[in-house]
XYZ file of C-alpha atoms in Angstrom:
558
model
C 37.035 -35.449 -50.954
C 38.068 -36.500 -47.296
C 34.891 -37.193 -45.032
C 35.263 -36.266 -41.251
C 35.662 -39.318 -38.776
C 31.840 -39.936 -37.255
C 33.761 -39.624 -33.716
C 32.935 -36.738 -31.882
C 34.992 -35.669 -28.491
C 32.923 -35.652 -25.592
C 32.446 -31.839 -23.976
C 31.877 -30.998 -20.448
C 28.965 -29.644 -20.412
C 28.549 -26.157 -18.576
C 27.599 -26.825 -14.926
C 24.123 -25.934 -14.299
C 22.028 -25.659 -10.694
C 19.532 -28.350 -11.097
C 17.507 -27.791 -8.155
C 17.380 -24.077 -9.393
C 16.032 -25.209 -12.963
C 13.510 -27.313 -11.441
C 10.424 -25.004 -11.056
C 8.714 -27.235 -8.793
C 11.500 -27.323 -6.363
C 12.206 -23.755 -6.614
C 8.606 -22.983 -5.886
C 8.251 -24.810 -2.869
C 11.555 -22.927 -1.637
C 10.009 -19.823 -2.387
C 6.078 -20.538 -0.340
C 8.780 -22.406 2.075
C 11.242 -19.318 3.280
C 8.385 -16.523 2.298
C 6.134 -17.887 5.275
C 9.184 -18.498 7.782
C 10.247 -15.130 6.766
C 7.019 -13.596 7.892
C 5.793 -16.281 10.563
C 5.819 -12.802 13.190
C 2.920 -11.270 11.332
C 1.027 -14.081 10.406
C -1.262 -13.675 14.271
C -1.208 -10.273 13.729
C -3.961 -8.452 14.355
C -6.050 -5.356 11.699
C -4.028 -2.208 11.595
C -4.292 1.105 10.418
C -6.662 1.329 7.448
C -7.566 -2.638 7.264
C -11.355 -2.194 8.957
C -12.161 -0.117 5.805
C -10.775 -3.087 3.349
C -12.081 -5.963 4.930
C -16.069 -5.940 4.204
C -18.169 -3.989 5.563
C -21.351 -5.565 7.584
C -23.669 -3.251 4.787
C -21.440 -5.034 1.476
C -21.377 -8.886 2.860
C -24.563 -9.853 1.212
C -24.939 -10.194 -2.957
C -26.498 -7.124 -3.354
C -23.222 -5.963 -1.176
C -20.976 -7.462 -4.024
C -23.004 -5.960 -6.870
C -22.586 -2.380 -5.217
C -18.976 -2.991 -4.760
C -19.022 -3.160 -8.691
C -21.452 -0.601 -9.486
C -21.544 1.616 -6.923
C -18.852 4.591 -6.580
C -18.048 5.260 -3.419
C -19.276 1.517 -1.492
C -15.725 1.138 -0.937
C -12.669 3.810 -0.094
C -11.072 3.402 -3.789
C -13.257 1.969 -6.475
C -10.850 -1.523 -7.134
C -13.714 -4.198 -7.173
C -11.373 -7.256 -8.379
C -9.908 -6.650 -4.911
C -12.836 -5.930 -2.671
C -14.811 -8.765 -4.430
C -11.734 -10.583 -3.032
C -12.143 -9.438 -0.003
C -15.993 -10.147 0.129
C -14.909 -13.571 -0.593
C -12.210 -14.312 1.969
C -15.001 -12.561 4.764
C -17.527 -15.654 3.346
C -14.602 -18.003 4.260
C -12.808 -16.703 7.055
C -14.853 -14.187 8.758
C -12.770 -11.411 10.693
C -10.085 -13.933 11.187
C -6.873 -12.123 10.520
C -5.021 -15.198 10.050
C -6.819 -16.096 6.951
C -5.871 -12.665 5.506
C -2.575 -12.735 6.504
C -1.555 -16.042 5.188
C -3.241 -15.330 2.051
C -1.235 -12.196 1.185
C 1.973 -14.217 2.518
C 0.700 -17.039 -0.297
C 0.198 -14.019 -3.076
C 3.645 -13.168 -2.476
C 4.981 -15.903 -2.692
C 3.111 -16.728 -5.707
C 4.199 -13.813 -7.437
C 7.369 -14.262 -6.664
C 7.172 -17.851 -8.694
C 5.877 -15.984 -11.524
C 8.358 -13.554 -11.308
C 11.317 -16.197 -11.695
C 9.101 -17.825 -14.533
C 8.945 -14.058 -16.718
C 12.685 -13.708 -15.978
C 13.511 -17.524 -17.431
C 11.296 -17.050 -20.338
C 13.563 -13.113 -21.210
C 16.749 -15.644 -20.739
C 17.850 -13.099 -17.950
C 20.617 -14.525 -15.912
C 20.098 -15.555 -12.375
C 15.899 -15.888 -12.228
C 15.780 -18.216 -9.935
C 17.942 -16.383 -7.128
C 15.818 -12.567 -8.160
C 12.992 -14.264 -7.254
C 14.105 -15.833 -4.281
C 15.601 -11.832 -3.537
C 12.200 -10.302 -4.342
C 10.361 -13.078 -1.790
C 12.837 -12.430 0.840
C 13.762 -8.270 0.519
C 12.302 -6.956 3.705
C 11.256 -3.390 1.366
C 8.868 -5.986 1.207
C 7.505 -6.518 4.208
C 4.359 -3.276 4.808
C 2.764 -4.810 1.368
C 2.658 -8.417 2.439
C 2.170 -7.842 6.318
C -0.674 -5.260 5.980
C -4.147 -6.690 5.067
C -4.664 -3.550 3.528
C -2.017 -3.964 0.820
C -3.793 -7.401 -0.295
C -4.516 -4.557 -3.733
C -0.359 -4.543 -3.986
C 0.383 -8.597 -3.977
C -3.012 -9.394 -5.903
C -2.839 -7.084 -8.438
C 1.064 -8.010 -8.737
C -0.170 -11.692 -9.838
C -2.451 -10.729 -12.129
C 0.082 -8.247 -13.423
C 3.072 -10.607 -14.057
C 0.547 -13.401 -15.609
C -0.696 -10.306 -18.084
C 2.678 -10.329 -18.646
C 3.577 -14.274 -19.306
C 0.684 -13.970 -21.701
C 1.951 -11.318 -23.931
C 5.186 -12.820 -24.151
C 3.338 -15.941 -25.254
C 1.279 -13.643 -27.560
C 4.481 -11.775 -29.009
C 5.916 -15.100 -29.926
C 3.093 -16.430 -31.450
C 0.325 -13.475 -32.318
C -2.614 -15.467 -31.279
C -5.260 -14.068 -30.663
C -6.689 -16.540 -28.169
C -2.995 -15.165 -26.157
C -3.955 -11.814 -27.004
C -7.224 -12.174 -25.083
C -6.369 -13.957 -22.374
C -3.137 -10.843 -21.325
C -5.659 -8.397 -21.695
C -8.624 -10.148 -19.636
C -5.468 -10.497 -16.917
C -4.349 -6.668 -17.467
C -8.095 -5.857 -16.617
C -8.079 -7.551 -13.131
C -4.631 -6.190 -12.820
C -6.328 -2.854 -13.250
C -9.284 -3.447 -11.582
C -7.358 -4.520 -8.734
C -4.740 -1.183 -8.537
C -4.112 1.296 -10.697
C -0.381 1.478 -10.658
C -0.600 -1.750 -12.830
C -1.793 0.616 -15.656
C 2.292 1.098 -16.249
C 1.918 -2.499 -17.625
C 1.845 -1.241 -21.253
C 4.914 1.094 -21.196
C 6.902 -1.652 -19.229
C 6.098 -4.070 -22.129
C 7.740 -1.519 -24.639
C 10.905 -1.002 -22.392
C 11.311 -5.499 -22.792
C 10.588 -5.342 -26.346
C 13.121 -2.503 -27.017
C 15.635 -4.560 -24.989
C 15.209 -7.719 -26.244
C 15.422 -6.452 -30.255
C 17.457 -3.188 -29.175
C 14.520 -1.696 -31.581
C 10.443 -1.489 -31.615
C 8.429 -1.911 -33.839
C 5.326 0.067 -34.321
C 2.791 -1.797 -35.808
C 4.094 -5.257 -33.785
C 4.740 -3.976 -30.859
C 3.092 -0.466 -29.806
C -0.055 -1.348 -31.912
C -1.291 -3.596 -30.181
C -0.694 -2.157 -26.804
C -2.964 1.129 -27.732
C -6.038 -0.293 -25.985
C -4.203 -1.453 -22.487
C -2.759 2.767 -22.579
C -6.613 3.231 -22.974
C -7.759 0.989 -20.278
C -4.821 2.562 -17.833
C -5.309 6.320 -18.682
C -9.260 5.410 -18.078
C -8.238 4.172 -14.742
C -6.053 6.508 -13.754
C -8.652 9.258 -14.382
C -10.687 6.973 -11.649
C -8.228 6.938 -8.923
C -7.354 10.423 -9.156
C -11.054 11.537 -8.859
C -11.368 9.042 -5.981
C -8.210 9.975 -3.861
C -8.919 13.607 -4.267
C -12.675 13.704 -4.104
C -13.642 10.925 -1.553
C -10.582 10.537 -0.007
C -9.576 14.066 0.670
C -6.202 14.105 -1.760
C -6.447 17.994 -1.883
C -5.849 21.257 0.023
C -2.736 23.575 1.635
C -1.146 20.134 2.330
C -1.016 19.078 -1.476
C -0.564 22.776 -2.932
C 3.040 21.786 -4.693
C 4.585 23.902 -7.673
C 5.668 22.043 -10.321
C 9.517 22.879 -10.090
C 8.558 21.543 -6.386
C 7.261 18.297 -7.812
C 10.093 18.408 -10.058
C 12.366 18.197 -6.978
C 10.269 15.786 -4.896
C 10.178 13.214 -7.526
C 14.493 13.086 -8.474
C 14.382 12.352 -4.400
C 11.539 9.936 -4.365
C 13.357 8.349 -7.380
C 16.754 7.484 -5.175
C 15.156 7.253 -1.411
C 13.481 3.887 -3.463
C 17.057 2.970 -4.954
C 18.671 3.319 -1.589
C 16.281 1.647 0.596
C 16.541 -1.542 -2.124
C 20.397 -1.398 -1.756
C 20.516 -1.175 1.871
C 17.536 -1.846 3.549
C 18.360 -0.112 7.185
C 15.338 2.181 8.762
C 12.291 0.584 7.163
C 8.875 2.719 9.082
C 5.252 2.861 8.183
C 5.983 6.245 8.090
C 8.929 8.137 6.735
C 9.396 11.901 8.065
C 7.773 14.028 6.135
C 9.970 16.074 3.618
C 10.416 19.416 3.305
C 10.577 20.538 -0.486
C 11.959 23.921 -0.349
C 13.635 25.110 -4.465
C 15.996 27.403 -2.683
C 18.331 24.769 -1.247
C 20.730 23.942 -3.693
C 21.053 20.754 -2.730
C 17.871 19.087 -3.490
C 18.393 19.851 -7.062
C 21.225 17.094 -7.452
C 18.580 14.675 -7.066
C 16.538 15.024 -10.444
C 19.479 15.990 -11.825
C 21.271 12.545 -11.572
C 18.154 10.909 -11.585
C 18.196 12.083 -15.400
C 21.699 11.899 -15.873
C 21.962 8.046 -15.230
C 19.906 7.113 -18.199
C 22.182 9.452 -20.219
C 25.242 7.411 -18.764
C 23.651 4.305 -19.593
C 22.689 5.693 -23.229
C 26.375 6.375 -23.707
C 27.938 3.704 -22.371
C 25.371 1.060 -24.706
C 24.592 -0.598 -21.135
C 21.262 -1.648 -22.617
C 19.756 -4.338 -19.526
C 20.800 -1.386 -17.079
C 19.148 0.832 -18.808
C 16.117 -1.327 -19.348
C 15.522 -2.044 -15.579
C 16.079 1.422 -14.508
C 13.349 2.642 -16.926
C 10.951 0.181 -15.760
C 12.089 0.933 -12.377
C 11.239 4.709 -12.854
C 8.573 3.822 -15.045
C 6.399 1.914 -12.446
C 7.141 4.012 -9.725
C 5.783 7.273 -11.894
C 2.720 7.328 -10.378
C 3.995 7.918 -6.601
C 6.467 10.659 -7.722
C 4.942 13.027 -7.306
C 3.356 14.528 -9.849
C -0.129 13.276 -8.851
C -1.630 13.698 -5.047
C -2.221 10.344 -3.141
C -3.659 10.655 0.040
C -0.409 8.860 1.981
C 1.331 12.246 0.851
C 0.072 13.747 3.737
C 1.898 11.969 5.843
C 5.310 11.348 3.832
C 6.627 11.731 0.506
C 6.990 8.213 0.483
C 6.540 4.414 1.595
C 7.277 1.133 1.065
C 4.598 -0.169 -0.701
C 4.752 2.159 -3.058
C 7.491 0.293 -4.800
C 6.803 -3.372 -4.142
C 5.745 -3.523 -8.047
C 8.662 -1.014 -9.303
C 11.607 -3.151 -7.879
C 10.920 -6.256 -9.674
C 13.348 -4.907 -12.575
C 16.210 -3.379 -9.826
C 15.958 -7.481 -8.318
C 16.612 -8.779 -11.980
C 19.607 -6.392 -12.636
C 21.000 -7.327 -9.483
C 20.627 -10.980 -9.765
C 22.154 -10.736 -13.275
C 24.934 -8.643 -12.141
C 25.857 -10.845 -9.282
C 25.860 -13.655 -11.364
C 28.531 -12.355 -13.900
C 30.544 -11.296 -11.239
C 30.599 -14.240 -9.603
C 30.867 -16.500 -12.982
C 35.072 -16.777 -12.587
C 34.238 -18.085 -9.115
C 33.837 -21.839 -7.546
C 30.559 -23.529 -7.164
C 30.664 -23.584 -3.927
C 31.881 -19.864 -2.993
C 28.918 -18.886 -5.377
C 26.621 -20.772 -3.500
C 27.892 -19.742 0.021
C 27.518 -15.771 -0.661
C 23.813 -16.918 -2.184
C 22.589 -18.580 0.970
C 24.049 -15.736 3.225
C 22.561 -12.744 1.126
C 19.371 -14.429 1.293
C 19.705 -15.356 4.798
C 20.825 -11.813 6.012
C 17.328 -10.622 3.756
C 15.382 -12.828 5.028
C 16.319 -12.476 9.166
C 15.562 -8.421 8.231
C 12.273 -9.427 6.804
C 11.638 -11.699 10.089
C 12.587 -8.681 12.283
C 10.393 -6.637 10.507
C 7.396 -8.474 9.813
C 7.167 -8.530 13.762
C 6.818 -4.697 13.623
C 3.485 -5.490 11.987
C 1.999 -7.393 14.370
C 0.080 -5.314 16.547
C -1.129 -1.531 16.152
C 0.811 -0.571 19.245
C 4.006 -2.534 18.173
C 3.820 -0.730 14.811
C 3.000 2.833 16.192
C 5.760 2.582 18.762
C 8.481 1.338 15.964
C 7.230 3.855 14.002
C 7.868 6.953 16.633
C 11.441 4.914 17.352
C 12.444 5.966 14.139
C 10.390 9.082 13.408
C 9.318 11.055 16.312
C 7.476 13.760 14.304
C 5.027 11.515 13.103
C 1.863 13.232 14.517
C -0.355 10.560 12.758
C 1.262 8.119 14.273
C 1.438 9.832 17.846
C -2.775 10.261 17.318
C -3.259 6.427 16.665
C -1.324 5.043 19.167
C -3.176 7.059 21.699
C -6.205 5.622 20.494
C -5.038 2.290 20.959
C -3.861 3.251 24.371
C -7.162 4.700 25.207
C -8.623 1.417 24.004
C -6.927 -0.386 26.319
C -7.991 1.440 29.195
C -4.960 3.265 29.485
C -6.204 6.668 28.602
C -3.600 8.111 30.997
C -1.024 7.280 28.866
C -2.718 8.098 25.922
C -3.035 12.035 27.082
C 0.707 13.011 26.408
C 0.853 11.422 22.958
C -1.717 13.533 21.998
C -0.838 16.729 23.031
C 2.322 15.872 20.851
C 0.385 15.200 18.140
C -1.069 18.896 18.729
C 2.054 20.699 19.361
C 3.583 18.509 15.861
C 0.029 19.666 13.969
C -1.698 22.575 15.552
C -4.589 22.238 12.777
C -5.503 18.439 13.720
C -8.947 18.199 14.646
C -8.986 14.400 15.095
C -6.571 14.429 17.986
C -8.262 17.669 19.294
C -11.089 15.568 19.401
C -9.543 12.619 20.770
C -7.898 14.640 23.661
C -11.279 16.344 24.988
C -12.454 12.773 24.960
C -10.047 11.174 26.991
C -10.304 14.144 29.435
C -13.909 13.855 29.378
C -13.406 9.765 30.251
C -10.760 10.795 33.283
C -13.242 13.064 34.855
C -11.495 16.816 33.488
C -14.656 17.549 31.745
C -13.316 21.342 31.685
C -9.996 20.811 30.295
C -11.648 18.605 27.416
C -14.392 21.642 26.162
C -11.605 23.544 24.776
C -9.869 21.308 22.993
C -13.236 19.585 21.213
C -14.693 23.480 20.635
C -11.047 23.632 18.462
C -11.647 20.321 16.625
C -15.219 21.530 15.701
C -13.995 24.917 14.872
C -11.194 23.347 12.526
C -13.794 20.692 11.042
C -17.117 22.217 11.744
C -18.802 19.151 10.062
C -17.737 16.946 12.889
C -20.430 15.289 13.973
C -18.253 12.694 16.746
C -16.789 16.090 18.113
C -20.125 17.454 18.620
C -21.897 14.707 20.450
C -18.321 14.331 22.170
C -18.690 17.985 23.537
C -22.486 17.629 24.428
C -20.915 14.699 26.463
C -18.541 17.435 28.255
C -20.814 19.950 28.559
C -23.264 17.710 30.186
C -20.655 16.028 32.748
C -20.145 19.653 34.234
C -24.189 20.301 34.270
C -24.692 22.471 31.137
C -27.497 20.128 29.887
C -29.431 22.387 28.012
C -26.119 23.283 26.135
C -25.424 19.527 25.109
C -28.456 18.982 23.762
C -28.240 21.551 21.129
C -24.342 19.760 20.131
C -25.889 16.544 20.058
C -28.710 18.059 17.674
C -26.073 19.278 15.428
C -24.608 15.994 15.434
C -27.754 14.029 14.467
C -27.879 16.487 11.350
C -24.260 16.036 10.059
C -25.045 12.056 10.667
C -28.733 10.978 10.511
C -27.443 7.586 11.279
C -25.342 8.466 13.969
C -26.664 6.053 17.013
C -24.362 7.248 20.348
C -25.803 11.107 19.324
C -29.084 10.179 19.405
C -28.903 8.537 22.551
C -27.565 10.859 24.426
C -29.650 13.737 22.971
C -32.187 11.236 24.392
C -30.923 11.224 27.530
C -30.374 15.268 27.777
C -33.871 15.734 27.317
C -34.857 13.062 30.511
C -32.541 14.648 32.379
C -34.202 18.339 31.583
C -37.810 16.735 32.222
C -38.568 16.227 28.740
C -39.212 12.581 28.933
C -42.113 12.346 26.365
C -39.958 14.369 23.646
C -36.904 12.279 24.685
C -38.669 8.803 23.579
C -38.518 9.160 19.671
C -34.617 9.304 19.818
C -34.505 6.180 22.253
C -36.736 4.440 20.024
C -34.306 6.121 16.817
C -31.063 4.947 18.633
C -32.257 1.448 18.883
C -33.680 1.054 15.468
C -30.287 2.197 14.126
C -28.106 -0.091 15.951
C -30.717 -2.855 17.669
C -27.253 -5.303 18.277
C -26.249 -3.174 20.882
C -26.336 -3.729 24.565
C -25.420 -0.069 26.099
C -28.749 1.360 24.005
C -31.050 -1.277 24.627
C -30.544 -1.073 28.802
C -30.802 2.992 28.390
């Protein structure tokens, strides 16, 4: 029997990219171009919605940050893992937007190094350059340049480490792994809701990895997380309809209309990941009408392309464009979220969801350009990345500023009456209340029923001396929203500017009992009785005014 010579040929080995298999190095590339990328928002100031994230004077003690855990309702949306964050960052930082800002940029970036990690650890071709698309996509840009969206990057960390531990777990069934992904599926959870599609994701990577599942390895022990998510979803939907106002003629959609709205949510998300042109704050607001035959092709391919993919045995396709659909379920449409009153959709409503369309891509760009030179391959990388990354630059500046963003905004949506409202409020801050006027009679003619920019435009009137003009338009906001208590003491303020004292008085009155706290009312209900010769009655709500806001300078010299 003949033995084979010990000598064995030396074999190329396959090329590889070390600095791309060094995590280290590919980390520091990723914190590196992520802050570059967004170096315009990173002095930006608090927009839209961040004063109501970052703490509150009332939560900044430690009884604040056991209310923020106990309390429904301390904060706008009960996620305490996030607003204990933010309670935090306010001990460190202060109102210092920079600290928020360069924290989210950091989140980001973090995630996107823990993205890359997950991907290496499925073997899916190309990790290194989906993260590196993921950090750099300016789709992007509203959940890591918003101080607001701090819930979307956080609870994406905690969300892709849940996910790193059960992998660990599913190799190795410990139980110490087993507690340690669910603890991190908790913050996830804790932090935002849409995390809660964790569980079902986890099903999608197990079916793809063994083209099978298995129930009592796989869905088994996944039962409690669809607890813990259903739980939480139950939560959120109480708070955006209840406390946030998620409800009404605005939100009245059939279900064959929600049927409709979500095949078109589905691809708007698709499109704006393949070609990222026309990124807003606010997208024009849809009009779902059944009758127009065309708005049925989009659920209709939206369900025929898992079919296709079913057929054809494209299993990773398949994979990412169920996790894809699966984590954007929850902004579909088939559930009210208050941003639907605005637009059908939004950027950061998919910052989670497009992990799995960045992995497909990555892995398809990488088989087609296996046949190709090292170089070549490397070239088309660098560009693709840089192209992403000057878009992300270009928008990131959008976010810098309220006015910046509300003007961009109307550049590429006119109709935007929300948008048209807050601007002139920044305007009006600025002392130019003159220009403020004609964005909020848009705002009017766009929404006739608006009573906050009825309101707004009787006060800026009021402020340029056309007292008159402005009693109209805040007797509409009040007759709209008759528990407005700022449009009350705002047309007291009117009435009494053209001498109908004894009129104002009664408005500020009302507006004392919508809002016992209400400072400015009491003040000036104050002041209507001194000017009517009621000095001695007029005291009490001096004395009230400063005893509910004894900080400020305007009460104290009244």
């Amino acid at each position: 029997m003949s033995r084979k010579s010990g000598y064995s040929p030396q074999v190329a080995p396959t090329p590889r990219n070390q600095w791309a298999d060094s995590p280290v190095w590919l980390a520091a590339a990723i914190f590196t171009v992520t802050l570059l990328a967004y170096l315009p928002a990173l002095s930006g100031s608090m927009l839209w919605d961040d004063a109501g994230h970052i703490t509150r004077p009332d939560l900044r003690s430690l009884a604040g940050l056991v209310r923020i855990w106990f309390e429904f309702g301390a904060t706008q949306q009960y996620y305490p893992v996030l607003h204990s964050a933010f309670w935090f960052e306010h001990w460190l930082w202060g109102d210092a937007t920079i600290g928020y800002h360069l924290l989210n940029a950091g989140l980001h970036a973090t995630a996107a190094c823990l993205f890359g990690a997950l991907l290496r650890r499925l073997a899916v071709p190309g990790a290194a350059f989906a993260a590196l698309l993921f950090a750099l996509h300016p789709v992007s840009v509203e959940s890591v340049a918003w101080i607001s969206e701090q819930k979307n990057t956080l609870s994406l960390v905690f969300y892709l480490c849940a996910a790193v531990a059960w992998l660990r777990f599913d190799a190795d069934r410990s139980p110490r792994n087993y507690a340690l992904a669910s603890t991190l599926f908790l913050l996830a959870l804790l932090t935002k809701t849409v995390t809660a599609t964790l569980p079902a994701a986890l099903l999608v990577v197990c079916w793809w990895r063994r083209s099978r599942l298995d129930v009592r390895r796989d869905l088994v022990p996944l039962l409690p997380w669809f607890v813990f998510g259903a739980a939480s979803g139950l939560v959120t939907a109480h708070f955006e309809r209840v406390l946030i106002g998620a409800q009404g003629t605005d939100f009245n959609l059939s279900m064959v209309q929600r049927g409709l709205l979500a095949g078109r949510v589905f691809w708007f998300y698709l499109g704006k990941l393949a070609w990222p042109a026309d990124l807003t704050f606010i997208y024009p607001h849809w009009t779902v009408d059944p009758d127009r035959v065309g708005q049925w092709l989009f659920p209709v391919a939206a369900l025929l392309l898992p079919v296709l993919l079913l057929w054809r045995r494209r299993r990773g396709p398949l994979a990412a464009i169920l996790l894809f659909g699966g984590a954007l379920f929850p902004v579909l449409g088939f559930f009210n979220v208050f941003p639907f009153l605005y637009s059908y959709v939004a950027d950061h409503f998919q910052y989670l969801a497009s992990l799995p369309i960045y992995a497909l891509a990555a892995a398809g760009l990488v088989a087609l350009g296996a046949s190709l030179p090292r170089w070549s391959r490397l070239t088309a990388s660098v560009v693709l990345l840089a192209l992403l990354g000057t878009l992300t630059w270009r928008h990131a500046g959008t976010f810098h500023d309220p006015e910046i963003l509300y003007r961009s905004t109307l550049a590429n949506n006119s109709s935007c009456w929300m948008a048209h409202n807050n601007l002139a409020i920044v305007l009006a801050a600025s002392n130019r209340t003159d220009e403020a006027i004609p964005h909020l009679e848009k705002a009017i003619a766009l929404r006739p029923d608006y009573p906050e920019a009825e309101n707004n435009l009787g006060d800026d009137l009021t402020r340029l001396g056309r007292a008159e003009e402005a009693i109209p338009h805040l007797a509409r906001a009040i007759e709209l929203q008759p528990g407005y208590a700022i449009a009350q003491c705002n047309l007291g303020l009117a009435l009494a500017t053209t001498g109908r004292t004894a009129e104002a008085i009664t408005h500020f009155a009302t507006a004392v009992r919508l809002n016992p706290t209400y400072a400015e009312a009491e003040l000036n209900w104050g002041i209507g009785l001194m000017l009517s010769g009621h000095f001695p009655e007029a005291v009490p709500h001096f004395e009230k005014a400063v005893s509910l806001e004894p900080d400020s300078i305007e009460i104290r010299d009244t």
